[in-house]
Coordinates of N, CA and C in Angstrom, one line a residue:
X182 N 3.1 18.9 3.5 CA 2.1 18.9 4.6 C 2.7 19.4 5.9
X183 N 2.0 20.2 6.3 CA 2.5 21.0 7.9 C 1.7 21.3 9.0
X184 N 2.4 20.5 10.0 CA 1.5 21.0 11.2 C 2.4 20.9 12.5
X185 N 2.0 21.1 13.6 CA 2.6 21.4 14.5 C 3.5 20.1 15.2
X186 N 3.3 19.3 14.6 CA 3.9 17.8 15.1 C 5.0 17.6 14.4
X187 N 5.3 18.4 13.2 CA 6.3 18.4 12.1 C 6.4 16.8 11.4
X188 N 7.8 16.7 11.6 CA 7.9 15.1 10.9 C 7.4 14.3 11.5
X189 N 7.1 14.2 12.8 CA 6.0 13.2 13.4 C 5.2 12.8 12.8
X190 N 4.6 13.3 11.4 CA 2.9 12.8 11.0 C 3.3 12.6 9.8
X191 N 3.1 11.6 8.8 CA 3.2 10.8 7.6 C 2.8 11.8 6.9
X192 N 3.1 12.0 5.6 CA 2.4 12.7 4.9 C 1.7 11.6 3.9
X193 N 0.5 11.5 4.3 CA -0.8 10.5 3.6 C -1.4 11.2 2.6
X194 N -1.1 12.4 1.9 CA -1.8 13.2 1.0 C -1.8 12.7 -0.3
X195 N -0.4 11.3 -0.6 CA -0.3 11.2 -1.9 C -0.2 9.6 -1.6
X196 N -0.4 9.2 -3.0 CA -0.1 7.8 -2.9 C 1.5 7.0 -3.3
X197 N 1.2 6.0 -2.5 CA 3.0 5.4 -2.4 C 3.4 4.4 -3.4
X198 N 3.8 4.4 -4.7 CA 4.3 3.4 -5.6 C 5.1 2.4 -5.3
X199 N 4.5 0.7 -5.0 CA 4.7 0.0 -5.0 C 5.5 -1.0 -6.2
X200 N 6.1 -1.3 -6.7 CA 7.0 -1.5 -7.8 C 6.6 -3.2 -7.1
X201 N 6.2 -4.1 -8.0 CA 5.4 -5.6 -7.2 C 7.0 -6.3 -7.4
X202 N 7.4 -7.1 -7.1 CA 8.6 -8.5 -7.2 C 7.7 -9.8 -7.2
X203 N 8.8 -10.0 -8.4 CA 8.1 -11.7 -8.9 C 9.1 -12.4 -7.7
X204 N 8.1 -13.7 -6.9 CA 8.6 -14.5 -5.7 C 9.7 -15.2 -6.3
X205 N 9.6 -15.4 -7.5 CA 10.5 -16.6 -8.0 C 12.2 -16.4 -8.2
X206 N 11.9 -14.9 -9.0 CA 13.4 -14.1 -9.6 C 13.5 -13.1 -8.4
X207 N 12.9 -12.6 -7.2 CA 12.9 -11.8 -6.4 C 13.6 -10.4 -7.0
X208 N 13.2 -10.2 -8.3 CA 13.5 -9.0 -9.0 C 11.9 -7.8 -9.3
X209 N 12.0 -7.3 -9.3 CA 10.9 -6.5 -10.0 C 10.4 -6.8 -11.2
X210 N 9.0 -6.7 -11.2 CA 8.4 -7.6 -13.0 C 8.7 -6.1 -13.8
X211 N 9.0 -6.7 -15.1 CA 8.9 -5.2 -16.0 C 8.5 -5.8 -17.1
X212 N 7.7 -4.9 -18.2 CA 7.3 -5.2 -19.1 C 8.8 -5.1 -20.1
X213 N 8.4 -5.1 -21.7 CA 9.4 -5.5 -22.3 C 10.2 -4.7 -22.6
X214 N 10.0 -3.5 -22.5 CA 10.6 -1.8 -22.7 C 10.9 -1.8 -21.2
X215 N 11.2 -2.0 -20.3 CA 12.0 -2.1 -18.6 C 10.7 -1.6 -17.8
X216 N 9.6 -1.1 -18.1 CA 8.8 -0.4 -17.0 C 8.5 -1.3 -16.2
X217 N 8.9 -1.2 -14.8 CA 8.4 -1.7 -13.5 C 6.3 -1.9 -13.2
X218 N 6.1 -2.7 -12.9 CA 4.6 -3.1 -12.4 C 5.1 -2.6 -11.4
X219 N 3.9 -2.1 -11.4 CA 3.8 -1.3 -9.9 C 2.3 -1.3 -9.5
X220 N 2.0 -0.9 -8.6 CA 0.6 -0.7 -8.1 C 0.5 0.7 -6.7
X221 N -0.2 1.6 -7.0 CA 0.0 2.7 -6.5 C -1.2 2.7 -5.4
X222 N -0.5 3.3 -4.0 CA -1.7 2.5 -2.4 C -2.0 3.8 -2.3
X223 N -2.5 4.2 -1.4 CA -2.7 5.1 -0.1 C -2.4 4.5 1.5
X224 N -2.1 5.4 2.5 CA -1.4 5.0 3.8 C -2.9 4.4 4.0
X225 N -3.0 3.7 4.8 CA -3.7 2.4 5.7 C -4.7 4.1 6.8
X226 N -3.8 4.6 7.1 CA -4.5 6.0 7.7 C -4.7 7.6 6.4
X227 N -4.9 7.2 5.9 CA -5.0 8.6 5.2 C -6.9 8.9 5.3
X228 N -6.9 9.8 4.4 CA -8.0 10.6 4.7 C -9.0 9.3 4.1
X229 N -8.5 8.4 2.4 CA -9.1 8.0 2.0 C -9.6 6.3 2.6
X230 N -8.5 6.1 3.7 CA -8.6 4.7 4.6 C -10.0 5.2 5.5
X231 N -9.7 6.4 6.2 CA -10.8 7.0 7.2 C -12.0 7.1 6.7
X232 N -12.2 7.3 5.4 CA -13.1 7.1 4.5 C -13.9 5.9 4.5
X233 N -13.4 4.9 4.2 CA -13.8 3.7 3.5 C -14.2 2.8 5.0
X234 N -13.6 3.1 6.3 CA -13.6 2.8 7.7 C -14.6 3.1 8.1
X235 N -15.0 4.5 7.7 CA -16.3 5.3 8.5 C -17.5 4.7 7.6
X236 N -17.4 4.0 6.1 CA -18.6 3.3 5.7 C -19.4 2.3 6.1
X237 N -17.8 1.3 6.0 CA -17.7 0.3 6.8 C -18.7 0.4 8.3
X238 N -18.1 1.1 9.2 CA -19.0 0.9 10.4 C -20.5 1.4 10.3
X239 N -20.6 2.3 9.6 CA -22.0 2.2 8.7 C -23.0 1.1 8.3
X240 N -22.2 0.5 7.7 CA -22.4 -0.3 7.2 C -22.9 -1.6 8.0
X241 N -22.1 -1.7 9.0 CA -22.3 -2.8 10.2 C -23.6 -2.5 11.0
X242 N -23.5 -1.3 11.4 CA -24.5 -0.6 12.5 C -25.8 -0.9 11.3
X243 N -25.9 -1.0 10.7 CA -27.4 -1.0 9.7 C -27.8 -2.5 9.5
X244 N -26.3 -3.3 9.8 CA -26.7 -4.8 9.7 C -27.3 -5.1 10.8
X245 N -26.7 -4.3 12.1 CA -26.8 -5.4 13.3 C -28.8 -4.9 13.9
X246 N -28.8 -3.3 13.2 CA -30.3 -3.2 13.3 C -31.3 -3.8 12.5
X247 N -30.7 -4.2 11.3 CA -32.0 -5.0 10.8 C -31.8 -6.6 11.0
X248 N -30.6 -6.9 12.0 CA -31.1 -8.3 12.1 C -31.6 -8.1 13.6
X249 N -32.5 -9.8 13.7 CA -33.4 -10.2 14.4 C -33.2 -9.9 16.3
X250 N -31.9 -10.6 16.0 CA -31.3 -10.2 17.9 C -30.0 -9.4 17.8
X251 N -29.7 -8.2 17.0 CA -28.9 -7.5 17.5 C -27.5 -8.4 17.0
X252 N -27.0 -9.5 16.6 CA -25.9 -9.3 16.2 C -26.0 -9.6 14.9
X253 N -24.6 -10.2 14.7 CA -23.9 -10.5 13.1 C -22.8 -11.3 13.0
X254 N -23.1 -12.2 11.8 CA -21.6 -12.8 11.5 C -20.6 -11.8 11.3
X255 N -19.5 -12.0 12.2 CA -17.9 -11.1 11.7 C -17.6 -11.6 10.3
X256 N -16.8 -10.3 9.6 CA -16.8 -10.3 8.2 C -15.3 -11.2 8.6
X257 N -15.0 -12.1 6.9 CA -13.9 -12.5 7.0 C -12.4 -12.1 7.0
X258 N -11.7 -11.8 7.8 CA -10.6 -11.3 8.2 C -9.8 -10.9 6.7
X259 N -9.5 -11.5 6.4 CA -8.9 -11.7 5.1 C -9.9 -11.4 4.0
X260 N -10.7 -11.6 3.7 CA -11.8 -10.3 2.9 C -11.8 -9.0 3.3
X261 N -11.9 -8.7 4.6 CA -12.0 -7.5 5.0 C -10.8 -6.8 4.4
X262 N -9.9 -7.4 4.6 CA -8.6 -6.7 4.5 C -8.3 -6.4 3.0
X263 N -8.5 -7.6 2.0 CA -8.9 -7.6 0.8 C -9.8 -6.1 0.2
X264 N -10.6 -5.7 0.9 CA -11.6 -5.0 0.4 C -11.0 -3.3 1.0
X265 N -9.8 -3.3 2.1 CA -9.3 -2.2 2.5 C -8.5 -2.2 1.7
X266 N -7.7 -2.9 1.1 CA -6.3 -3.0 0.3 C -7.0 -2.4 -1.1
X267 N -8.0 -2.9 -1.5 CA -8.8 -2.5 -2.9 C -9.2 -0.9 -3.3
X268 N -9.9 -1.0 -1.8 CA -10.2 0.6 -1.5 C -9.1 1.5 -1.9
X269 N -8.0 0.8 -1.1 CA -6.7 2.0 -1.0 C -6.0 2.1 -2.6
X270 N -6.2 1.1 -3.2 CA -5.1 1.2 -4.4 C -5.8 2.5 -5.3
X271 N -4.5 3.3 -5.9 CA -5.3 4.2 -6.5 C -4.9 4.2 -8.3
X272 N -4.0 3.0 -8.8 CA -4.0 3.2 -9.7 C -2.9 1.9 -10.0
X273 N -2.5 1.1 -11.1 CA -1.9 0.4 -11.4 C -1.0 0.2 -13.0
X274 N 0.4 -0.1 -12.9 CA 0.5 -1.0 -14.4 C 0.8 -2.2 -14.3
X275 N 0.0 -3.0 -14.7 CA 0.1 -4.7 -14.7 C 1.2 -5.1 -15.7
X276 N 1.6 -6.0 -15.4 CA 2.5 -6.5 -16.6 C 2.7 -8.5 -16.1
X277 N 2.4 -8.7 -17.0 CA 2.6 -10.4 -17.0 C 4.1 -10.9 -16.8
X278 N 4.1 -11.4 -15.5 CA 5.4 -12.0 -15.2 C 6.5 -12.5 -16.1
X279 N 5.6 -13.2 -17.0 CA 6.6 -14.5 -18.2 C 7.3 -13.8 -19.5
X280 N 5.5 -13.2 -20.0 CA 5.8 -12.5 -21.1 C 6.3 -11.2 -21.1
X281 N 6.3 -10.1 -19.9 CA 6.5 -8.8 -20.3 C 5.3 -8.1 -21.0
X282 N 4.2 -8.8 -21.2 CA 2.8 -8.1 -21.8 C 2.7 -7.1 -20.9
X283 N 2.4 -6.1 -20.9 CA 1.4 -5.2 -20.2 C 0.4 -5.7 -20.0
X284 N -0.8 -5.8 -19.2 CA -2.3 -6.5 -18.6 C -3.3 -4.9 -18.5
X285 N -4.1 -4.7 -19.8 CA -5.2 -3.8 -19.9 C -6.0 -4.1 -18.9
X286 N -6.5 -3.7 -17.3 CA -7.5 -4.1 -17.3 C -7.5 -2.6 -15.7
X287 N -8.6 -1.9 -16.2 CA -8.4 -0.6 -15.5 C -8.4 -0.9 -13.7
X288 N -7.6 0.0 -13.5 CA -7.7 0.1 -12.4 C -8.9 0.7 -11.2
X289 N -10.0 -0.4 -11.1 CA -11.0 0.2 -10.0 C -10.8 -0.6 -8.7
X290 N -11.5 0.1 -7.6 CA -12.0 -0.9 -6.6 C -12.4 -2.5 -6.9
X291 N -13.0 -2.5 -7.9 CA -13.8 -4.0 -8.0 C -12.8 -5.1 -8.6
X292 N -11.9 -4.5 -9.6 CA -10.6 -4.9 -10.4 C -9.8 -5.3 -9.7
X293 N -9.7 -4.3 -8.5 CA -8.4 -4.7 -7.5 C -8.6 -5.9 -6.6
X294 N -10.1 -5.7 -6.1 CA -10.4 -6.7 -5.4 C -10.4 -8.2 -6.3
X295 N -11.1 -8.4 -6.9 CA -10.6 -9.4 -7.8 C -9.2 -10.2 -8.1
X296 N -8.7 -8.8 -8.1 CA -6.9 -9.5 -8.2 C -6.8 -9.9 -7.0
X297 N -6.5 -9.2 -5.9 CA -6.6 -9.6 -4.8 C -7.0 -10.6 -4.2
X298 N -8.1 -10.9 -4.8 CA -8.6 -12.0 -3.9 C -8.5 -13.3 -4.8
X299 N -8.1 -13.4 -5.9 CA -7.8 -14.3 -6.7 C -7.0 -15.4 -6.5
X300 N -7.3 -17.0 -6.0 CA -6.5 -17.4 -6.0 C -5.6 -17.7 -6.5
X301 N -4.2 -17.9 -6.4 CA -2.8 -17.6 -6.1 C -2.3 -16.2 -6.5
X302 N -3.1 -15.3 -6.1 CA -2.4 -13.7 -6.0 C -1.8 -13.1 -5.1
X303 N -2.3 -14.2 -3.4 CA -1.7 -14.0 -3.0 C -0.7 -12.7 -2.5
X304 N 0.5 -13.4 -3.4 CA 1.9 -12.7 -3.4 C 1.9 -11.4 -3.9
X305 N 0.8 -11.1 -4.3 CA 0.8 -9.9 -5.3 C -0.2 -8.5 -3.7
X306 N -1.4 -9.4 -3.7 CA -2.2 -9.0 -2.0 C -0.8 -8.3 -1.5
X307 N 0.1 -9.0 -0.9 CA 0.9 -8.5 0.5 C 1.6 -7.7 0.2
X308 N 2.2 -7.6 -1.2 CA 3.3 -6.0 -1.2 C 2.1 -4.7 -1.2
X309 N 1.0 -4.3 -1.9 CA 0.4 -3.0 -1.7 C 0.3 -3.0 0.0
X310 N -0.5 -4.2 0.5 CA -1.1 -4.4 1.7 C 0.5 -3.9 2.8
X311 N 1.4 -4.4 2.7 CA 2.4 -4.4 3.7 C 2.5 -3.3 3.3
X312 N 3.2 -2.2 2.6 CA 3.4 -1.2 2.0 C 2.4 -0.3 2.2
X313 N 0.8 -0.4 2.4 CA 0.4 0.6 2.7 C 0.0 0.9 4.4
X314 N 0.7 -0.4 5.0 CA 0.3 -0.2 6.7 C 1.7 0.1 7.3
X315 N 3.1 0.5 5.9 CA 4.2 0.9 6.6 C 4.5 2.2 6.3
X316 N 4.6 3.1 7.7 CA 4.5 4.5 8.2 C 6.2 4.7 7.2
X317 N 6.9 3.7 7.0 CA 7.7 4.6 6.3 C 7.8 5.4 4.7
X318 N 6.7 4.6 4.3 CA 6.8 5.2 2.9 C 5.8 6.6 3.3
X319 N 5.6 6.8 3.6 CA 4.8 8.1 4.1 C 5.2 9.0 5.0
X320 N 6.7 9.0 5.4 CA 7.1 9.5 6.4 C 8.8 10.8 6.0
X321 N 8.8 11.5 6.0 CA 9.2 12.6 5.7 C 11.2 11.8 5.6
X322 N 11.9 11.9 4.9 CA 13.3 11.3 4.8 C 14.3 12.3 6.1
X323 N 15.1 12.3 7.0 CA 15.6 12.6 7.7 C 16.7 13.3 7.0
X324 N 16.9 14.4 7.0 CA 18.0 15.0 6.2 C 19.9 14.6 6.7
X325 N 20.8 13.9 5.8 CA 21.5 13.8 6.3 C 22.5 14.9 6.8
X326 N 23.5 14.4 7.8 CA 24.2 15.7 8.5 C 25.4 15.3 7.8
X327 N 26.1 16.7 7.5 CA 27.1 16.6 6.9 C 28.4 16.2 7.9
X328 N 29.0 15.5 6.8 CA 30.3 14.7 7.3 C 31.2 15.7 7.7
X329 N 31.6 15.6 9.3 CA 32.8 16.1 9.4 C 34.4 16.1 9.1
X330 N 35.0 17.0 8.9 CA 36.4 16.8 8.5 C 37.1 16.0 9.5
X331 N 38.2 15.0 9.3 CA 38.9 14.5 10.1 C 39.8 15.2 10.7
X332 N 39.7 15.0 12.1 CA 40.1 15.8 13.5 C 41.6 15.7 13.6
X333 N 42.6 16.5 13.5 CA 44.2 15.9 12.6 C 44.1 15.1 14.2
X334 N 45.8 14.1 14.1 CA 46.3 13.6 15.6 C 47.0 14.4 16.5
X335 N 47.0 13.9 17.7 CA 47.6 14.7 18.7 C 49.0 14.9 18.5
X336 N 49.6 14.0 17.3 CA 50.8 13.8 17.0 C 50.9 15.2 16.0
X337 N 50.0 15.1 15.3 CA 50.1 16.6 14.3 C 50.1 17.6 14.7
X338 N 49.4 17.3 15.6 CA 48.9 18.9 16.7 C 50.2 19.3 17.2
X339 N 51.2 18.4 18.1 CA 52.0 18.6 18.7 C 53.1 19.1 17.8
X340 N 53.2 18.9 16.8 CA 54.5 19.0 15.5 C 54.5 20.7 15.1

């Protein structure tokens, strides 16, 4: 992706593979052939966040005119966020912590939300969620500069 800001601007075009860590072994879960669980986001800003944001206030503005005096209960913080995190995921492999099973169960919005909001998932919530509001997984790698040769001594120099 290219524009006049260069590496300044994330590239949000693709999604960022989250590989999940069990809290307990602070290793990555894998099923029983080594494949990593993972859960695949979009940036917190990409086209598809702007998306699901602009429904959202839609969505509000339609509440606050069909109620009585103009306002509304605020949604719950942690739902809300729940239901951006859901939006954003775009695809998953589950795999059961203990056993190494893989977990059939397709990856949609309503699926994710579910997991998500499931009590004690918790743990599982904060890695897409932190991961898709950090600019670095989306952010172009800095190319390294090559190592210079060692500058001889003034002793060598002088010899």
């Amino acid at each position: 992706m290219s524009n006049k800001f260069g590496s300044l601007v994330a590239d949000v075009s693709k999604a960022f593979r989250v590989e999940i860590v069990d809290p307990v072994t602070e290793e990555v879960i894998r099923d029983k052939a080594g494949n990593p669980m993972f859960i695949a986001i979009w940036a917190a800003d990409s086209a598809r966040a702007r998306d699901f944001g602009k429904a959202k206030r839609k969505e509000l503005a339609l509440r606050v005119k069909q109620s009585r005096n103009g306002k509304v209960e605020p949604d719950d913080a942690l739902e809300a966020n729940i239901a951006f995190c859901a939006a954003l995921t775009d695809g998953w492999y589950l795999v059961d912590r203990v056993t190494g099973e893989p977990i059939d169960v397709p990856c949609t919005p309503e699926n994710a939300a579910d997991l998500y909001s499931s009590l004690g998932a918790g743990w599982i919530f904060i890695q897409p969620w932190t991961e898709a509001n950090s600019a670095a997984n989306f952010l172009p790698k800095p190319s390294k500069p090559s190592v210079d040769t060692p500058k001889p001594s003034s002793e060598a120099e002088g010899a």
